[in-house]
Amino acid sequence: MFGIVRPCGHRLGEHLKAQWMAHLCGLCLALRGDHGQFARVVTNYDGLLISVLTEAQTAGDGGKSGKSGKSGGRRTAGPCPLRGMRTASVARGEGARLAAAVSLVLASAKVRDHVADGDGLLARRPVALAARRVADSWGRAGARTGADVGFDTAVLVDAVDRQVGIEALAGPGTPVLAVTEPTETATAAAFAHTAHLAGRPANAAPLAEAGRLFGRLAHLLDAVEDQAADAASGAWNPLTATGTPLTEARRLADDAVHGIRLALSEAEFTDGRLAHLLLVHELPRSVDRAFGTASCGHAPTRTPEPRGAFGPPQGPYAPQHPQHPHGPYDPSRGGNPFGGEPPRPGKRGFWAGCAAAVGLCCTCKACCADEFEGPWSGKKREGLCSGCDCGNCDCSCCEACQCCECCECCSCCDC
C-alpha cells in the first residue's frame, strides 16, 4: 500500500476504521472485478479517498440524490487473506469504480515513467518491455472504467504527458508550483467528479479546489521523502532541480493543508465524518511525518506514582484489590479488570487456519501489518515489523475539534 494518508487505527475508532477498511477493500475488489487479480497491486490509500468522498455526499440519503443509488452502498465480500480469511462489508458502486479508474491510469503513468528512467530492473530491455505492456493495459482499462462512470481519463493522461515536458524545462529559479501543476489538475478533476456521481453539482467547485491542493501536497511530500535517495542515485527531484529549500516546501505544504480544510467547509456532505478525519486531521500528520517532525504517540506514557509522605500507602497497610491480589489492575499486563478469564476469540478449524496462515505469509501481513489475527487462535498479534506513524494519538476533545465549529464531526469524543 502507498499514499500519504495513512491513518492509525487507534485514532479512527472502531466505527470509522470499519468504514475506512470498507473503502479500501471496495477499491481492491473493484480493481479485481473489472480488471483481474493482477490489477489489485495498484490499490493505494490515497485512491480510496475518491470512494470516501463519493459516499460522504450520498450516504444515508436513501438513494434520492442523483445517481446515489449507484454510487454508494455496501455488500458482503467473501473471505480474504488480508482480513484473516474473514468476510467483511465493503464499499461498492461508482465511487469505488472511479477510484479504481484513477488508480489504474496513474499507476500506468508511474510505470511508464520508471521505464523511461530505466530504474532498477527496468533498465533491462525484456523487463522494460513487459512493464510497458502492463502499463498500456492498465491505461486502457482505466479509460474504460472511467468512461463507464462518466469520467474522461484523458485529463489524467494529459497531465502526465505535460509533467514530462515541465520537468525537462525546470531548473534553478523555476517555481516548484509550476512542477506540481499537472498533478494538481489531475486530482482536481477526480475530486470534482465525485460531486457529479453523487448528484451534488454545487460541490464540484470546492472539491476541485480541495483536490488541486491535495495533488500539490502529495507531490511536495513525495519530493521531500525521496530527496535524499534521489540525490544518492542521481534521480530527478523537483525540490533539488528548482532549488526550493525545505522551509519553503514546508510553508507550501502547510498552506495546502489549510486550503483543503477551507475548501471542504464549503462543500455539503450527508455524512462527512470519515472524509473530514482523513483530509483535515490526518493530512497535518502526513506533513509532520514527511518532514520528520512527528513521532508515534499512541503508546500511553505512564507517570510514576508519587512516593513519600503524600504518596499512596505502602507495605502491609496498602489497600488490596480482591480481584487482583498482586495489586491494582494494570492495563499493560492485559487480562480482565473485573476478574476471571478474559473472553477468548473464536478459534478456526485446522484447514481454515492453514488457509489463513498461507494468506498471511503470501501477503506479508504477518510481517508488515500493525496487527493481525493468529491463523488458528484468532488472537490479535502485532506484525514483526509493525510500527505506527500516527503522530500523537492522545487526542482530547479540544484537539480533535480545533478546526471545526461543531463537535459532531469528531470520532474520538462524545461531545
GROMACS .gro file of C-alpha atoms in nm:
model
  415
    1MET     CA    1   0.000   0.000   0.000
    2PHE     CA    2   0.121   0.350  -0.073
    3GLY     CA    3  -0.012   0.702  -0.027
    4ILE     CA    4   0.025   0.998   0.203
    5VAL     CA    5  -0.296   0.945   0.403
    6ARG     CA    6  -0.217   0.651   0.631
    7PRO     CA    7  -0.438   0.682   0.941
    8CYS     CA    8  -0.367   0.492   1.258
    9GLY     CA    9  -0.644   0.259   1.371
   10HIS     CA   10  -0.607   0.386   1.727
   11ARG     CA   11  -0.734   0.727   1.617
   12LEU     CA   12  -1.003   0.612   1.379
   13GLY     CA   13  -1.202   0.421   1.637
   14GLU     CA   14  -1.397   0.104   1.559
   15HIS     CA   15  -1.674   0.267   1.355
   16LEU     CA   16  -1.461   0.483   1.125
   17LYS     CA   17  -1.195   0.213   1.098
   18ALA     CA   18  -1.463  -0.024   0.968
   19GLN     CA   19  -1.570   0.242   0.715
   20TRP     CA   20  -1.211   0.304   0.606
   21MET     CA   21  -1.147  -0.068   0.558
   22ALA     CA   22  -1.474  -0.098   0.366
   23HIS     CA   23  -1.350   0.160   0.114
   24LEU     CA   24  -1.002   0.007   0.096
   25CYS     CA   25  -1.142  -0.340   0.031
   26GLY     CA   26  -1.401  -0.193  -0.205
   27LEU     CA   27  -1.128  -0.034  -0.418
   28CYS     CA   28  -0.930  -0.358  -0.422
   29LEU     CA   29  -1.233  -0.565  -0.523
   30ALA     CA   30  -1.342  -0.311  -0.785
   31LEU     CA   31  -0.999  -0.348  -0.946
   32ARG     CA   32  -1.028  -0.725  -0.938
   33GLY     CA   33  -1.386  -0.732  -1.060
   34ASP     CA   34  -1.325  -0.511  -1.365
   35HIS     CA   35  -0.962  -0.584  -1.447
   36GLY     CA   36  -0.849  -0.913  -1.294
   37GLN     CA   37  -0.640  -1.021  -0.998
   38PHE     CA   38  -0.314  -0.857  -1.100
   39ALA     CA   39  -0.473  -0.511  -1.114
   40ARG     CA   40  -0.516  -0.526  -0.735
   41VAL     CA   41  -0.148  -0.434  -0.691
   42VAL     CA   42  -0.236  -0.069  -0.767
   43THR     CA   43  -0.461  -0.046  -0.460
   44ASN     CA   44  -0.346   0.257  -0.262
   45TYR     CA   45  -0.452   0.458   0.040
   46ASP     CA   46  -0.497   0.787  -0.145
   47GLY     CA   47  -0.712   0.634  -0.419
   48LEU     CA   48  -0.978   0.529  -0.171
   49LEU     CA   49  -1.037   0.898  -0.089
   50ILE     CA   50  -1.238   0.914  -0.414
   51SER     CA   51  -1.469   0.643  -0.283
   52VAL     CA   52  -1.486   0.809   0.060
   53LEU     CA   53  -1.581   1.148  -0.086
   54THR     CA   54  -1.848   0.996  -0.308
   55GLU     CA   55  -2.013   0.816  -0.020
   56ALA     CA   56  -1.978   1.116   0.211
   57GLN     CA   57  -2.205   1.310  -0.024
   58THR     CA   58  -2.463   1.033  -0.065
   59ALA     CA   59  -2.462   0.814   0.247
   60GLY     CA   60  -2.796   0.793   0.421
   61ASP     CA   61  -2.996   0.986   0.162
   62GLY     CA   62  -3.192   0.678   0.062
   63GLY     CA   63  -3.087   0.699  -0.300
   64LYS     CA   64  -3.270   1.028  -0.353
   65SER     CA   65  -2.973   1.232  -0.463
   66GLY     CA   66  -2.896   1.197  -0.832
   67LYS     CA   67  -2.704   0.879  -0.903
   68SER     CA   68  -2.653   0.796  -0.539
   69GLY     CA   69  -2.823   0.463  -0.580
   70LYS     CA   70  -2.529   0.357  -0.799
   71SER     CA   71  -2.252   0.537  -0.617
   72GLY     CA   72  -2.287   0.407  -0.262
   73GLY     CA   73  -2.388   0.110  -0.058
   74ARG     CA   74  -2.225  -0.198   0.085
   75ARG     CA   75  -2.201  -0.564   0.003
   76THR     CA   76  -2.062  -0.859   0.192
   77ALA     CA   77  -1.732  -0.979   0.048
   78GLY     CA   78  -1.602  -1.332   0.089
   79PRO     CA   79  -1.303  -1.439   0.300
   80CYS     CA   80  -0.972  -1.273   0.216
   81PRO     CA   81  -0.620  -1.348   0.350
   82LEU     CA   82  -0.565  -0.979   0.421
   83ARG     CA   83  -0.864  -0.991   0.656
   84GLY     CA   84  -0.757  -1.317   0.821
   85MET     CA   85  -0.997  -1.516   0.600
   86ARG     CA   86  -1.295  -1.324   0.735
   87THR     CA   87  -1.589  -1.185   0.542
   88ALA     CA   88  -1.648  -0.811   0.554
   89SER     CA   89  -1.884  -0.537   0.446
   90VAL     CA   90  -1.716  -0.346   0.162
   91ALA     CA   91  -1.799  -0.036  -0.040
   92ARG     CA   92  -1.933  -0.076  -0.391
   93GLY     CA   93  -2.071   0.139  -0.668
   94GLU     CA   94  -1.949   0.414  -0.894
   95GLY     CA   95  -1.733   0.576  -0.626
   96ALA     CA   96  -1.521   0.262  -0.591
   97ARG     CA   97  -1.505   0.220  -0.970
   98LEU     CA   98  -1.395   0.582  -1.020
   99ALA     CA   99  -1.123   0.527  -0.759
  100ALA     CA  100  -1.016   0.214  -0.948
  101ALA     CA  101  -1.001   0.400  -1.281
  102VAL     CA  102  -0.793   0.684  -1.137
  103SER     CA  103  -0.558   0.440  -0.962
  104LEU     CA  104  -0.503   0.239  -1.281
  105VAL     CA  105  -0.433   0.537  -1.504
  106LEU     CA  106  -0.192   0.699  -1.258
  107ALA     CA  107  -0.018   0.367  -1.189
  108SER     CA  108   0.018   0.318  -1.563
  109ALA     CA  109   0.183   0.658  -1.593
  110LYS     CA  110   0.412   0.583  -1.299
  111VAL     CA  111   0.530   0.257  -1.455
  112ARG     CA  112   0.598   0.426  -1.789
  113ASP     CA  113   0.795   0.694  -1.605
  114HIS     CA  114   1.010   0.432  -1.433
  115VAL     CA  115   1.064   0.255  -1.767
  116ALA     CA  116   1.174   0.581  -1.929
  117ASP     CA  117   1.418   0.645  -1.642
  118GLY     CA  118   1.549   0.287  -1.652
  119ASP     CA  119   1.503   0.243  -1.278
  120GLY     CA  120   1.632  -0.082  -1.127
  121LEU     CA  121   1.533  -0.394  -1.319
  122LEU     CA  122   1.353  -0.178  -1.573
  123ALA     CA  123   1.692  -0.093  -1.719
  124ARG     CA  124   1.687  -0.441  -1.871
  125ARG     CA  125   1.513  -0.447  -2.207
  126PRO     CA  126   1.295  -0.761  -2.157
  127VAL     CA  127   1.169  -0.638  -1.819
  128ALA     CA  128   1.107  -0.289  -1.957
  129LEU     CA  129   0.910  -0.433  -2.248
  130ALA     CA  130   0.689  -0.639  -2.017
  131ALA     CA  131   0.636  -0.343  -1.784
  132ARG     CA  132   0.541  -0.118  -2.075
  133ARG     CA  133   0.280  -0.369  -2.190
  134VAL     CA  134   0.134  -0.387  -1.838
  135ALA     CA  135   0.126  -0.006  -1.821
  136ASP     CA  136  -0.051   0.020  -2.156
  137SER     CA  137  -0.304  -0.242  -2.045
  138TRP     CA  138  -0.373  -0.055  -1.722
  139GLY     CA  139  -0.413   0.273  -1.909
  140ARG     CA  140  -0.674   0.125  -2.144
  141ALA     CA  141  -0.854  -0.049  -1.858
  142GLY     CA  142  -0.869   0.270  -1.655
  143ALA     CA  143  -1.006   0.461  -1.952
  144ARG     CA  144  -1.283   0.202  -1.998
  145THR     CA  145  -1.386   0.211  -1.635
  146GLY     CA  146  -1.368   0.590  -1.631
  147ALA     CA  147  -1.597   0.608  -1.932
  148ASP     CA  148  -1.842   0.375  -1.757
  149VAL     CA  149  -1.878   0.622  -1.470
  150GLY     CA  150  -1.873   0.932  -1.693
  151PHE     CA  151  -1.515   1.038  -1.622
  152ASP     CA  152  -1.280   1.121  -1.907
  153THR     CA  153  -0.939   0.992  -1.804
  154ALA     CA  154  -0.780   1.193  -2.084
  155VAL     CA  155  -0.732   1.475  -1.833
  156LEU     CA  156  -0.512   1.241  -1.629
  157VAL     CA  157  -0.315   1.123  -1.931
  158ASP     CA  158  -0.267   1.480  -2.050
  159ALA     CA  159  -0.142   1.584  -1.706
  160VAL     CA  160   0.113   1.300  -1.706
  161ASP     CA  161   0.232   1.388  -2.055
  162ARG     CA  162   0.274   1.755  -1.964
  163GLN     CA  163   0.463   1.657  -1.649
  164VAL     CA  164   0.747   1.513  -1.856
  165GLY     CA  165   0.790   1.834  -2.055
  166ILE     CA  166   0.768   2.057  -1.749
  167GLU     CA  167   1.034   1.857  -1.566
  168ALA     CA  168   1.262   1.874  -1.870
  169LEU     CA  169   1.244   2.255  -1.871
  170ALA     CA  170   1.257   2.311  -1.494
  171GLY     CA  171   1.576   2.442  -1.340
  172PRO     CA  172   1.706   2.665  -1.061
  173GLY     CA  173   1.464   2.952  -1.010
  174THR     CA  174   1.163   2.770  -1.160
  175PRO     CA  175   0.870   2.791  -0.915
  176VAL     CA  176   0.814   2.447  -0.771
  177LEU     CA  177   0.438   2.500  -0.812
  178ALA     CA  178   0.491   2.500  -1.188
  179VAL     CA  179   0.618   2.144  -1.149
  180THR     CA  180   0.327   2.033  -0.929
  181GLU     CA  181   0.060   2.184  -1.159
  182PRO     CA  182  -0.013   1.868  -1.366
  183THR     CA  183  -0.065   1.663  -1.050
  184GLU     CA  184  -0.293   1.934  -0.913
  185THR     CA  185  -0.501   1.934  -1.232
  186ALA     CA  186  -0.542   1.556  -1.231
  187THR     CA  187  -0.651   1.528  -0.868
  188ALA     CA  188  -0.881   1.829  -0.900
  189ALA     CA  189  -1.068   1.658  -1.184
  190ALA     CA  190  -1.102   1.332  -0.990
  191PHE     CA  191  -1.226   1.501  -0.670
  192ALA     CA  192  -1.473   1.716  -0.861
  193HIS     CA  193  -1.623   1.417  -1.041
  194THR     CA  194  -1.732   1.268  -0.709
  195ALA     CA  195  -1.980   1.556  -0.683
  196HIS     CA  196  -2.132   1.464  -1.020
  197LEU     CA  197  -2.155   1.097  -0.920
  198ALA     CA  198  -2.332   1.200  -0.601
  199GLY     CA  199  -2.573   1.433  -0.778
  200ARG     CA  200  -2.438   1.741  -0.597
  201PRO     CA  201  -2.304   1.969  -0.872
  202ALA     CA  202  -2.267   2.259  -0.627
  203ASN     CA  203  -1.990   2.063  -0.456
  204ALA     CA  204  -1.782   2.034  -0.772
  205ALA     CA  205  -1.600   2.368  -0.732
  206PRO     CA  206  -1.494   2.333  -0.365
  207LEU     CA  207  -1.397   1.968  -0.416
  208ALA     CA  208  -1.194   2.061  -0.724
  209GLU     CA  209  -1.007   2.313  -0.508
  210ALA     CA  210  -0.953   2.052  -0.237
  211GLY     CA  211  -0.830   1.807  -0.499
  212ARG     CA  212  -0.595   2.062  -0.653
  213LEU     CA  213  -0.434   2.131  -0.317
  214PHE     CA  214  -0.423   1.762  -0.232
  215GLY     CA  215  -0.234   1.695  -0.555
  216ARG     CA  216   0.010   1.973  -0.467
  217LEU     CA  217   0.059   1.829  -0.120
  218ALA     CA  218   0.110   1.474  -0.248
  219HIS     CA  219   0.371   1.592  -0.499
  220LEU     CA  220   0.557   1.800  -0.241
  221LEU     CA  221   0.562   1.531   0.027
  222ASP     CA  222   0.678   1.271  -0.223
  223ALA     CA  223   0.962   1.502  -0.323
  224VAL     CA  224   1.059   1.565   0.039
  225GLU     CA  225   1.062   1.196   0.130
  226ASP     CA  226   1.263   1.099  -0.181
  227GLN     CA  227   1.509   1.388  -0.191
  228ALA     CA  228   1.795   1.212  -0.014
  229ALA     CA  229   1.751   0.889  -0.211
  230ASP     CA  230   1.720   1.080  -0.539
  231ALA     CA  231   2.040   1.268  -0.464
  232ALA     CA  232   2.223   0.944  -0.394
  233SER     CA  233   2.101   0.778  -0.715
  234GLY     CA  234   2.116   1.087  -0.935
  235ALA     CA  235   1.741   1.080  -1.000
  236TRP     CA  236   1.545   1.397  -1.079
  237ASN     CA  237   1.377   1.563  -0.780
  238PRO     CA  238   1.161   1.876  -0.808
  239LEU     CA  239   1.298   2.041  -0.494
  240THR     CA  240   1.659   1.985  -0.591
  241ALA     CA  241   1.607   2.079  -0.955
  242THR     CA  242   1.430   2.406  -0.877
  243GLY     CA  243   1.647   2.492  -0.576
  244THR     CA  244   1.347   2.502  -0.343
  245PRO     CA  245   1.456   2.488   0.024
  246LEU     CA  246   1.276   2.263   0.269
  247THR     CA  247   1.148   2.565   0.460
  248GLU     CA  248   0.961   2.684   0.151
  249ALA     CA  249   0.833   2.334   0.080
  250ARG     CA  250   0.702   2.315   0.436
  251ARG     CA  251   0.530   2.652   0.402
  252LEU     CA  252   0.358   2.541   0.082
  253ALA     CA  253   0.255   2.212   0.241
  254ASP     CA  254   0.103   2.383   0.544
  255ASP     CA  255  -0.080   2.629   0.319
  256ALA     CA  256  -0.221   2.338   0.117
  257VAL     CA  257  -0.348   2.165   0.432
  258HIS     CA  258  -0.516   2.488   0.543
  259GLY     CA  259  -0.669   2.541   0.198
  260ILE     CA  260  -0.811   2.187   0.190
  261ARG     CA  261  -0.985   2.246   0.521
  262LEU     CA  262  -1.138   2.570   0.396
  263ALA     CA  263  -1.249   2.411   0.067
  264LEU     CA  264  -1.415   2.118   0.241
  265SER     CA  265  -1.604   2.355   0.470
  266GLU     CA  266  -1.778   2.494   0.161
  267ALA     CA  267  -1.896   2.153   0.039
  268GLU     CA  268  -2.217   1.989   0.157
  269PHE     CA  269  -2.190   1.634   0.290
  270THR     CA  270  -2.452   1.391   0.412
  271ASP     CA  271  -2.205   1.216   0.641
  272GLY     CA  272  -1.859   1.367   0.611
  273ARG     CA  273  -1.700   1.235   0.931
  274LEU     CA  274  -1.454   0.995   0.767
  275ALA     CA  275  -1.367   1.238   0.488
  276HIS     CA  276  -1.316   1.512   0.745
  277LEU     CA  277  -1.090   1.298   0.962
  278LEU     CA  278  -0.877   1.184   0.668
  279LEU     CA  279  -0.843   1.516   0.489
  280VAL     CA  280  -0.842   1.755   0.784
  281HIS     CA  281  -0.695   1.568   1.080
  282GLU     CA  282  -0.465   1.318   0.908
  283LEU     CA  283  -0.305   1.544   0.646
  284PRO     CA  284  -0.120   1.760   0.902
  285ARG     CA  285   0.025   1.440   1.046
  286SER     CA  286   0.131   1.333   0.698
  287VAL     CA  287   0.316   1.662   0.662
  288ASP     CA  288   0.484   1.616   1.001
  289ARG     CA  289   0.581   1.262   0.908
  290ALA     CA  290   0.737   1.365   0.577
  291PHE     CA  291   0.937   1.646   0.737
  292GLY     CA  292   1.037   1.436   1.036
  293THR     CA  293   0.860   1.650   1.293
  294ALA     CA  294   0.635   1.384   1.443
  295SER     CA  295   0.672   1.057   1.630
  296CYS     CA  296   0.436   0.781   1.728
  297GLY     CA  297   0.239   0.860   2.040
  298HIS     CA  298  -0.037   0.602   2.072
  299ALA     CA  299   0.152   0.402   2.333
  300PRO     CA  300   0.044   0.557   2.664
  301THR     CA  301   0.314   0.713   2.874
  302ARG     CA  302   0.292   0.602   3.235
  303THR     CA  303   0.359   0.859   3.504
  304PRO     CA  304   0.523   0.707   3.811
  305GLU     CA  305   0.306   0.716   4.120
  306PRO     CA  306   0.408   0.970   4.386
  307ARG     CA  307   0.601   0.835   4.678
  308GLY     CA  308   0.681   0.979   5.018
  309ALA     CA  309   0.452   1.141   5.271
  310PHE     CA  310   0.178   1.227   5.022
  311GLY     CA  311   0.201   0.912   4.810
  312PRO     CA  312  -0.020   0.605   4.837
  313PRO     CA  313   0.028   0.386   5.146
  314GLN     CA  314   0.300   0.125   5.110
  315GLY     CA  315   0.378  -0.203   5.279
  316PRO     CA  316   0.127  -0.419   5.466
  317TYR     CA  317  -0.119  -0.131   5.506
  318ALA     CA  318  -0.158  -0.070   5.134
  319PRO     CA  319  -0.515  -0.139   5.011
  320GLN     CA  320  -0.555  -0.469   4.828
  321HIS     CA  321  -0.795  -0.546   4.544
  322PRO     CA  322  -0.976  -0.876   4.595
  323GLN     CA  323  -0.987  -0.944   4.223
  324HIS     CA  324  -0.617  -0.867   4.186
  325PRO     CA  325  -0.415  -1.000   4.481
  326HIS     CA  326  -0.096  -0.866   4.328
  327GLY     CA  327  -0.212  -0.505   4.328
  328PRO     CA  328  -0.430  -0.275   4.118
  329TYR     CA  329  -0.523  -0.373   3.766
  330ASP     CA  330  -0.252  -0.278   3.520
  331PRO     CA  331  -0.381  -0.239   3.160
  332SER     CA  332  -0.034  -0.303   3.022
  333ARG     CA  333  -0.047  -0.659   3.160
  334GLY     CA  334  -0.372  -0.739   2.980
  335GLY     CA  335  -0.634  -0.961   3.140
  336ASN     CA  336  -0.974  -0.876   3.276
  337PRO     CA  337  -1.014  -0.579   3.512
  338PHE     CA  338  -1.324  -0.742   3.666
  339GLY     CA  339  -1.156  -1.072   3.744
  340GLY     CA  340  -1.190  -1.410   3.584
  341GLU     CA  341  -1.075  -1.522   3.242
  342PRO     CA  342  -1.095  -1.270   2.956
  343PRO     CA  343  -1.320  -1.372   2.665
  344ARG     CA  344  -1.136  -1.581   2.413
  345PRO     CA  345  -1.169  -1.512   2.041
  346GLY     CA  346  -1.325  -1.783   1.831
  347LYS     CA  347  -1.078  -2.039   1.700
  348ARG     CA  348  -1.059  -2.160   1.341
  349GLY     CA  349  -1.052  -2.519   1.233
  350PHE     CA  350  -0.732  -2.682   1.116
  351TRP     CA  351  -0.786  -2.634   0.742
  352ALA     CA  352  -0.926  -2.282   0.774
  353GLY     CA  353  -0.627  -2.193   0.990
  354CYS     CA  354  -0.390  -2.337   0.729
  355ALA     CA  355  -0.555  -2.124   0.461
  356ALA     CA  356  -0.527  -1.816   0.681
  357ALA     CA  357  -0.160  -1.889   0.755
  358VAL     CA  358  -0.080  -1.922   0.385
  359GLY     CA  359  -0.256  -1.594   0.317
  360LEU     CA  360  -0.066  -1.417   0.595
  361CYS     CA  361   0.266  -1.541   0.456
  362CYS     CA  362   0.188  -1.467   0.091
  363THR     CA  363   0.068  -1.115   0.165
  364CYS     CA  364   0.345  -1.037   0.417
  365LYS     CA  365   0.075  -0.931   0.663
  366ALA     CA  366   0.243  -1.126   0.943
  367CYS     CA  367   0.548  -0.903   0.896
  368CYS     CA  368   0.416  -0.568   0.782
  369ALA     CA  369   0.071  -0.525   0.938
  370ASP     CA  370   0.031  -0.331   1.262
  371GLU     CA  371  -0.170  -0.624   1.391
  372PHE     CA  372  -0.326  -0.939   1.256
  373GLU     CA  373  -0.530  -1.232   1.382
  374GLY     CA  374  -0.350  -1.555   1.457
  375PRO     CA  375  -0.441  -1.806   1.185
  376TRP     CA  376  -0.567  -2.070   1.426
  377SER     CA  377  -0.626  -1.894   1.759
  378GLY     CA  378  -0.783  -1.578   1.618
  379LYS     CA  379  -0.597  -1.373   1.880
  380LYS     CA  380  -0.468  -1.027   1.792
  381ARG     CA  381  -0.093  -1.024   1.728
  382GLU     CA  382   0.149  -0.750   1.626
  383GLY     CA  383   0.332  -0.771   1.294
  384LEU     CA  384   0.703  -0.848   1.319
  385CYS     CA  385   0.793  -0.515   1.158
  386SER     CA  386   0.494  -0.323   1.286
  387GLY     CA  387   0.528   0.043   1.360
  388CYS     CA  388   0.294   0.332   1.399
  389ASP     CA  389   0.350   0.669   1.237
  390CYS     CA  390   0.035   0.814   1.377
  391GLY     CA  391   0.175   1.118   1.546
  392ASN     CA  392   0.009   1.183   1.879
  393CYS     CA  393  -0.293   0.964   1.949
  394ASP     CA  394  -0.364   1.109   2.291
  395CYS     CA  395  -0.622   1.335   2.133
  396SER     CA  396  -0.857   1.524   2.355
  397CYS     CA  397  -1.190   1.669   2.256
  398CYS     CA  398  -1.042   2.012   2.202
  399GLU     CA  399  -0.759   1.883   1.985
  400ALA     CA  400  -0.988   1.681   1.763
  401CYS     CA  401  -1.238   1.963   1.717
  402GLN     CA  402  -0.999   2.255   1.686
  403CYS     CA  403  -1.065   2.303   1.314
  404CYS     CA  404  -1.445   2.289   1.314
  405GLU     CA  405  -1.714   2.481   1.491
  406CYS     CA  406  -1.925   2.183   1.589
  407CYS     CA  407  -1.816   1.861   1.760
  408GLU     CA  408  -2.042   1.623   1.569
  409CYS     CA  409  -1.768   1.559   1.312
  410CYS     CA  410  -1.535   1.409   1.573
  411SER     CA  411  -1.495   1.038   1.619
  412CYS     CA  412  -1.273   1.046   1.926
  413CYS     CA  413  -1.512   1.206   2.173
  414ASP     CA  414  -1.879   1.211   2.263
  415CYS     CA  415  -1.907   1.588   2.293
   0.00000   0.00000   0.00000
